[in-house]
Short mmCIF file of C-alpha atoms in Angstrom, two decimals:
data_model
loop_
_atom_site.label_atom_id
_atom_site.label_comp_id
_atom_site.label_asym_id
_atom_site.label_seq_id
_atom_site.Cartn_x
_atom_site.Cartn_y
_atom_site.Cartn_z
CA MET A 841 -5.95 -12.31 -21.55
CA ALA A 842 -2.49 -10.89 -21.03
CA GLY A 843 0.11 -12.82 -22.99
CA ALA A 844 -2.04 -13.23 -26.11
CA GLY A 845 0.06 -10.78 -28.09
CA LEU A 846 3.25 -12.78 -27.60
CA LEU A 847 1.54 -16.06 -28.45
CA CYS A 848 -0.52 -14.79 -31.38
CA GLY A 849 0.03 -16.87 -34.53
CA GLU A 850 0.06 -13.70 -36.62
CA GLY A 851 3.15 -12.52 -34.75
CA PRO A 852 3.56 -9.96 -31.94
CA PRO A 853 1.32 -6.93 -32.65
CA ALA A 854 3.02 -3.59 -33.35
CA GLY A 855 2.00 0.02 -33.02
CA PRO A 856 0.18 1.97 -30.28
CA ASP A 857 -3.25 0.49 -31.09
CA ALA A 858 -2.06 -3.02 -31.90
CA ALA A 859 -3.82 -6.06 -30.52
CA PRO A 860 -3.56 -9.83 -31.02
CA CYS A 861 -5.67 -11.11 -33.91
CA GLY A 862 -8.07 -13.07 -31.71
CA ARG A 863 -8.67 -15.56 -34.52
CA CYS A 864 -5.63 -17.83 -34.63
CA PRO A 865 -5.36 -21.06 -32.58
CA GLY A 866 -2.89 -19.41 -30.20
CA CYS A 867 -5.24 -16.50 -29.39
CA LYS A 868 -8.21 -18.84 -28.98
CA LYS A 869 -6.29 -21.06 -26.57
CA VAL A 870 -5.21 -18.07 -24.50
CA ALA A 871 -8.83 -16.85 -24.33
CA GLY A 872 -10.32 -20.30 -23.74
CA GLY A 873 -10.85 -22.22 -20.53
CA ASP A 874 -10.64 -20.52 -17.14
CA ARG A 875 -8.68 -17.39 -16.20
CA ARG A 876 -5.42 -19.25 -16.97
CA GLY A 877 -6.43 -19.96 -20.55
CA ASN A 878 -5.66 -23.22 -22.32
CA HIS A 879 -2.35 -22.37 -23.98
CA PRO A 880 0.44 -24.78 -22.94
CA ASP A 881 3.08 -22.03 -23.21
CA LEU A 882 1.30 -19.62 -20.84
CA PHE A 883 1.87 -19.72 -17.06
CA LEU A 884 -0.05 -17.56 -14.57
CA ILE A 885 0.50 -16.85 -10.88
CA ASP A 886 -2.44 -14.88 -9.47
CA PRO A 887 -2.35 -14.98 -5.65
CA LEU A 888 -5.63 -13.24 -4.89
CA ALA A 889 -7.56 -15.34 -7.42
CA GLU A 890 -5.95 -18.40 -5.80
CA ASP A 891 -7.10 -17.16 -2.36
CA GLU A 892 -3.56 -16.52 -1.18
CA THR A 893 -2.21 -13.29 0.25
CA MET A 894 1.47 -13.98 -0.45
CA ILE A 895 3.50 -15.64 -3.21
CA LYS A 896 5.90 -18.09 -1.57
CA ILE A 897 9.07 -19.68 -2.88
CA ASP A 898 7.41 -22.98 -3.81
CA ARG A 899 5.44 -21.13 -6.54
CA ILE A 900 8.69 -19.79 -8.00
CA ALA A 901 11.53 -22.28 -7.56
CA VAL A 902 11.94 -26.05 -7.79
CA ARG A 903 12.53 -27.41 -4.28
CA ASP A 904 13.34 -30.82 -2.84
CA ASP A 905 10.39 -30.54 -0.46
CA PRO A 906 7.78 -28.37 -2.21
CA GLY A 907 4.95 -26.97 -0.12
CA SER A 908 2.49 -26.99 -3.02
CA ASP A 909 1.31 -29.36 -5.74
CA GLU A 910 1.46 -26.49 -8.27
CA VAL A 911 4.16 -26.57 -10.96
CA PRO A 912 6.69 -23.86 -9.99
CA LEU A 913 7.69 -21.10 -12.39
CA GLU A 914 11.26 -22.40 -12.67
CA GLN A 915 10.08 -25.82 -13.86
CA PHE A 916 7.67 -24.32 -16.41
CA LEU A 917 10.36 -22.09 -17.94
CA SER A 918 12.85 -24.96 -18.15
CA LEU A 919 10.66 -26.78 -20.70
CA ARG A 920 10.78 -26.17 -24.44
CA PRO A 921 7.88 -24.20 -25.93
CA SER A 922 5.10 -26.46 -27.17
CA GLU A 923 3.53 -24.23 -29.79
CA GLY A 924 4.22 -20.52 -29.51
CA GLY A 925 8.00 -20.40 -29.77
CA ARG A 926 8.07 -18.73 -26.34
CA ARG A 927 7.23 -19.63 -22.78
CA ILE A 928 5.28 -16.75 -21.19
CA ALA A 929 4.94 -16.39 -17.40
CA ILE A 930 2.75 -13.71 -15.81
CA VAL A 931 3.00 -12.94 -12.09
CA ARG A 932 0.12 -10.76 -10.95
CA ASP A 933 0.47 -8.73 -7.75
CA ALA A 934 4.18 -9.46 -7.94
CA ASP A 935 4.76 -7.23 -4.89
CA ARG A 936 3.20 -10.05 -2.85
CA MET A 937 6.25 -12.28 -3.36
CA ASN A 938 7.98 -12.83 -0.04
CA ALA A 939 11.74 -12.33 0.28
CA SER A 940 12.59 -15.96 -0.52
CA ALA A 941 10.42 -15.95 -3.64
CA GLN A 942 11.93 -12.68 -4.85
CA ASN A 943 15.46 -13.96 -4.41
CA ALA A 944 14.58 -17.13 -6.32
CA LEU A 945 13.11 -15.05 -9.14
CA LEU A 946 16.22 -12.86 -9.17
CA LYS A 947 18.36 -15.91 -10.05
CA MET A 948 16.15 -16.55 -13.10
CA LEU A 949 16.47 -12.94 -14.19
CA GLU A 950 20.24 -13.07 -13.82
CA GLU A 951 20.46 -16.19 -16.01
CA PRO A 952 17.48 -15.90 -18.41
CA LEU A 953 16.49 -18.92 -20.45
CA PRO A 954 16.15 -18.60 -24.25
CA GLY A 955 12.57 -17.94 -25.32
CA ALA A 956 11.38 -17.24 -21.75
CA VAL A 957 9.40 -14.07 -21.02
CA ILE A 958 8.48 -13.13 -17.44
CA VAL A 959 5.89 -10.39 -16.93
CA LEU A 960 5.60 -8.92 -13.43
CA VAL A 961 2.40 -6.98 -12.77
CA THR A 962 2.34 -4.69 -9.74
CA SER A 963 0.96 -1.41 -8.50
CA ARG A 964 3.76 -1.23 -5.91
CA PRO A 965 7.04 -1.60 -7.80
CA THR A 966 9.04 -0.28 -4.84
CA ALA A 967 8.02 -3.44 -2.92
CA LEU A 968 10.22 -5.43 -5.32
CA LEU A 969 13.92 -5.85 -4.66
CA PRO A 970 16.04 -3.10 -6.28
CA THR A 971 18.05 -5.86 -7.97
CA ILE A 972 14.86 -7.16 -9.59
CA ARG A 973 13.78 -3.69 -10.72
CA SER A 974 17.21 -3.12 -12.28
CA ARG A 975 16.89 -6.26 -14.43
CA VAL A 976 13.46 -5.69 -15.96
CA VAL A 977 11.98 -3.29 -18.50
CA ARG A 978 9.39 -1.09 -16.82
CA LEU A 979 6.18 -0.35 -18.73
CA ALA A 980 3.90 2.13 -16.99
CA LEU A 981 0.18 1.76 -17.78
CA PRO A 982 -1.67 5.10 -17.63
CA ARG A 983 -4.68 5.39 -15.35
CA LEU A 984 -8.12 6.14 -16.74
CA ASP A 985 -9.61 9.57 -16.06
CA ARG A 986 -12.59 9.74 -13.72
CA GLU A 987 -15.23 9.90 -16.46
CA ALA A 988 -13.84 6.82 -18.20
CA THR A 989 -13.62 4.97 -14.87
CA VAL A 990 -17.28 5.76 -14.10
CA ARG A 991 -18.32 4.46 -17.53
CA VAL A 992 -16.44 1.20 -16.99
CA LEU A 993 -17.98 0.76 -13.53
CA ARG A 994 -21.49 1.44 -14.81
CA ARG A 995 -21.02 -1.26 -17.44
CA ALA A 996 -19.75 -3.60 -14.71
CA ARG A 997 -22.84 -2.83 -12.62
CA ASP A 998 -25.13 -3.46 -15.59
CA ALA A 999 -23.33 -6.76 -16.22
CA GLY A 1000 -23.83 -7.84 -12.62
CA ASP A 1001 -20.17 -7.59 -11.61
CA LEU A 1002 -21.18 -4.91 -9.08
CA PRO A 1003 -24.30 -4.83 -6.87
CA GLY A 1004 -27.21 -2.94 -8.40
CA ASP A 1005 -27.08 -0.31 -5.64
CA ALA A 1006 -23.30 0.21 -5.90
CA ASP A 1007 -22.26 3.87 -5.71
CA VAL A 1008 -20.11 4.06 -8.83
CA GLU A 1009 -19.09 7.66 -8.07
CA ALA A 1010 -17.63 6.66 -4.71
CA LEU A 1011 -16.04 3.55 -6.20
CA ALA A 1012 -14.51 5.65 -8.99
CA THR A 1013 -12.81 7.69 -6.27
CA LEU A 1014 -11.43 4.56 -4.62
CA ALA A 1015 -10.37 3.19 -8.02
CA ASP A 1016 -7.96 6.07 -8.67
CA GLY A 1017 -8.09 5.33 -12.38
CA ALA A 1018 -7.96 1.53 -12.05
CA PRO A 1019 -11.45 -0.01 -12.44
CA GLY A 1020 -10.17 -3.36 -11.19
CA ALA A 1021 -9.28 -1.67 -7.90
CA ALA A 1022 -12.87 -0.43 -7.68
CA LEU A 1023 -14.18 -3.96 -8.07
CA ASP A 1024 -11.84 -5.03 -5.25
CA ALA A 1025 -13.02 -2.09 -3.12
CA ALA A 1026 -16.65 -3.10 -3.62
CA ARG A 1027 -15.88 -6.71 -2.75
CA GLN A 1028 -14.02 -5.62 0.39
CA GLY A 1029 -16.67 -3.13 1.51
CA LEU A 1030 -14.25 -0.19 1.47
CA GLU A 1031 -16.99 2.35 0.74
CA ARG A 1032 -18.29 1.85 4.28
CA VAL A 1033 -14.81 1.61 5.77
CA ARG A 1034 -13.94 4.99 4.27
CA SER A 1035 -16.84 6.57 6.15
CA TYR A 1036 -15.61 5.00 9.41
CA LEU A 1037 -12.11 6.36 8.83
CA LEU A 1038 -13.54 9.78 8.10
CA ASP A 1039 -15.38 9.60 11.43
CA ALA A 1040 -12.02 8.88 13.08
CA LEU A 1041 -10.45 11.89 11.36
CA GLU A 1042 -13.34 14.03 12.62
CA ALA A 1043 -13.02 12.50 16.13
CA ARG A 1044 -16.62 11.28 16.08
CA GLY A 1045 -16.85 8.80 18.91
CA PRO A 1046 -14.20 6.63 20.62
CA VAL A 1047 -11.55 4.74 18.68
CA ALA A 1048 -12.94 1.46 20.02
CA ALA A 1049 -16.24 2.14 18.26
CA THR A 1050 -14.47 2.86 14.97
CA LEU A 1051 -12.44 -0.33 15.29
CA ALA A 1052 -15.59 -2.36 15.98
CA SER A 1053 -17.27 -0.87 12.91
CA ILE A 1054 -14.30 -1.65 10.67
CA TRP A 1055 -13.92 -5.22 11.89
CA GLY A 1056 -17.68 -5.75 11.69
CA SER A 1057 -17.99 -4.37 8.18
CA GLU A 1058 -18.92 -6.98 5.58
CA GLY A 1059 -16.20 -7.68 3.07
CA GLU A 1060 -14.53 -10.50 1.17
CA PHE A 1061 -10.77 -10.78 1.63
CA ALA A 1062 -8.31 -13.24 0.17
CA GLY A 1063 -6.76 -15.87 2.40
CA SER A 1064 -7.20 -19.53 3.21
CA THR A 1065 -7.49 -18.93 6.97
CA LYS A 1066 -9.23 -16.43 9.24
CA THR A 1067 -5.87 -14.97 10.24
CA ALA A 1068 -4.84 -14.45 6.61
CA LYS A 1069 -8.15 -12.72 5.85
CA GLU A 1070 -7.71 -10.43 8.87
CA ARG A 1071 -4.25 -9.43 7.70
CA GLU A 1072 -5.58 -8.72 4.22
CA ARG A 1073 -8.30 -6.53 5.75
CA VAL A 1074 -5.69 -4.54 7.66
CA ARG A 1075 -3.65 -4.12 4.49
CA ALA A 1076 -6.64 -2.75 2.55
CA VAL A 1077 -7.75 -0.43 5.37
CA ALA A 1078 -4.21 0.87 5.90
CA ILE A 1079 -3.75 1.75 2.22
CA LEU A 1080 -7.14 3.51 2.21
CA ALA A 1081 -6.30 5.39 5.42
CA ALA A 1082 -2.98 6.51 3.98
CA SER A 1083 -4.73 7.98 0.93
CA LEU A 1084 -7.07 9.96 3.20
CA VAL A 1085 -4.20 11.30 5.28
CA VAL A 1086 -2.28 12.31 2.15
CA ASP A 1087 -5.29 14.33 0.96
CA VAL A 1088 -5.50 16.07 4.35
CA GLU A 1089 -1.79 16.87 4.05
CA ARG A 1090 -2.38 18.35 0.60
CA ILE A 1091 -5.24 20.51 1.85
CA GLU A 1092 -3.19 21.83 4.77
CA SER A 1093 -0.45 22.66 2.26
CA GLY A 1094 -2.86 24.71 0.17
CA LEU A 1095 -3.45 22.09 -2.53
CA ALA A 1096 -6.56 20.27 -3.72
CA PRO A 1097 -7.10 16.65 -2.65
CA ARG A 1098 -5.71 14.18 -5.16
CA LEU A 1099 -8.01 11.21 -4.62
CA HIS A 1100 -10.96 11.87 -2.32
CA VAL A 1101 -12.35 14.83 -4.23
CA ASP A 1102 -15.92 13.91 -3.26
CA LEU A 1103 -14.97 14.43 0.42
CA GLU A 1104 -13.15 17.72 -0.11
CA GLU A 1105 -15.65 19.83 1.85
CA ARG A 1106 -15.49 17.58 4.92
CA LEU A 1107 -11.70 17.25 4.72
CA ARG A 1108 -11.30 21.02 4.55
CA ALA A 1109 -13.49 21.40 7.63
CA LEU A 1110 -11.12 19.30 9.77
CA PRO A 1111 -9.16 21.20 12.44
CA ALA A 1112 -5.55 21.72 11.36
CA ARG A 1113 -3.17 19.07 12.69
CA GLY A 1114 0.14 20.25 11.35
CA ALA A 1115 2.70 18.57 9.16
CA ALA A 1116 4.37 16.55 11.94
CA ARG A 1117 1.17 14.86 13.18
CA LEU A 1118 -0.03 14.11 9.65
CA ALA A 1119 3.33 12.66 8.68
CA ALA A 1120 3.22 10.45 11.78
CA ALA A 1121 -0.30 9.26 10.86
CA ARG A 1122 0.76 8.47 7.30
CA GLU A 1123 3.81 6.56 8.49
CA ALA A 1124 1.62 4.58 10.92
CA THR A 1125 -0.66 3.43 8.11
CA LEU A 1126 2.27 2.30 5.99
CA ARG A 1127 3.82 0.58 9.01
CA ALA A 1128 0.61 -1.41 9.46
CA VAL A 1129 1.02 -2.84 5.94
CA GLN A 1130 4.60 -3.83 6.74
CA GLU A 1131 3.55 -5.43 10.04
CA VAL A 1132 0.92 -7.72 8.51
CA GLU A 1133 3.31 -8.64 5.69
CA ARG A 1134 5.69 -9.80 8.44
CA ASN A 1135 2.83 -11.84 9.95
CA LEU A 1136 2.54 -9.67 13.07
CA ASP A 1137 -0.73 -9.40 15.01
CA ALA A 1138 -3.44 -7.99 12.70
CA ALA A 1139 -5.71 -6.64 15.45
CA ALA A 1140 -2.87 -4.72 17.09
CA ALA A 1141 -1.75 -3.30 13.74
CA MET A 1142 -5.31 -2.15 12.97
CA GLU A 1143 -5.67 -0.48 16.36
CA ARG A 1144 -2.38 1.39 15.99
CA LEU A 1145 -3.24 2.72 12.55
CA VAL A 1146 -6.76 3.86 13.54
CA ARG A 1147 -5.43 5.57 16.69
CA ALA A 1148 -2.84 7.35 14.55
CA VAL A 1149 -5.55 8.54 12.15
CA ALA A 1150 -7.74 9.78 15.03
CA GLU A 1151 -4.95 11.46 17.03
CA ARG A 1152 -5.04 15.26 17.13
#
């Protein structure tokens, strides 16, 4: 688990191939128990694993009237380390912090506590406040190449983490070098959704039929309510649609597709739309993400993005 290196009893590992020892009590506690581990100096916020779509302020800051029974990050970091000499906090999908949570975190970054280490994990760093980004050290993790991604996904399928009939080639495309994203795509049914979006790009049938297919597609989405799950579906579909539109833009500019290489022949066969229409479609997909993050109507956001994709 992440954080093991900083809590390893042998000391922080060094060098490009370094890894925690895996043998000391600290490493065993980090690896033990559930996904949070058993180490008292390790704190994890993982919204999707906790079936939440957003990270709210009560997970970050101590409040007089907390909305959750969970210990907030601020309280955890205020305590002295129990064993490891450090208190390590990991915030996964940190871009899902709402504005209040980000501002609360910013105060901690401005006045860091001795021995406290906060790790923010995100694939969308621009969704974090500029003031947060300016106060952290950025470590970019390289993506796997396609062959390595396929190997990882095949092992996941053999281990039962993917259905036995999962199309690992298609999932490798959706992964874009991040096997974890492929597992999410499989769970959310995005292989089928991609085919529906391609039908919209090719103007196959009315938009209403495409919308019905997308909403009716089987998929598991995070969220404790039906409304939250619907918003998470729109978010996933919008990001996928944006990647398709970007590849069409690249083709019309004389370049090869960046992500959907397995669909290149069909994407090249699309009638030309022109830079202005494609830019408008791409902006509509990104706007849909912003709308559901602001808790606007998910069905209306989905309809707008699909109509933008289908418009010629």
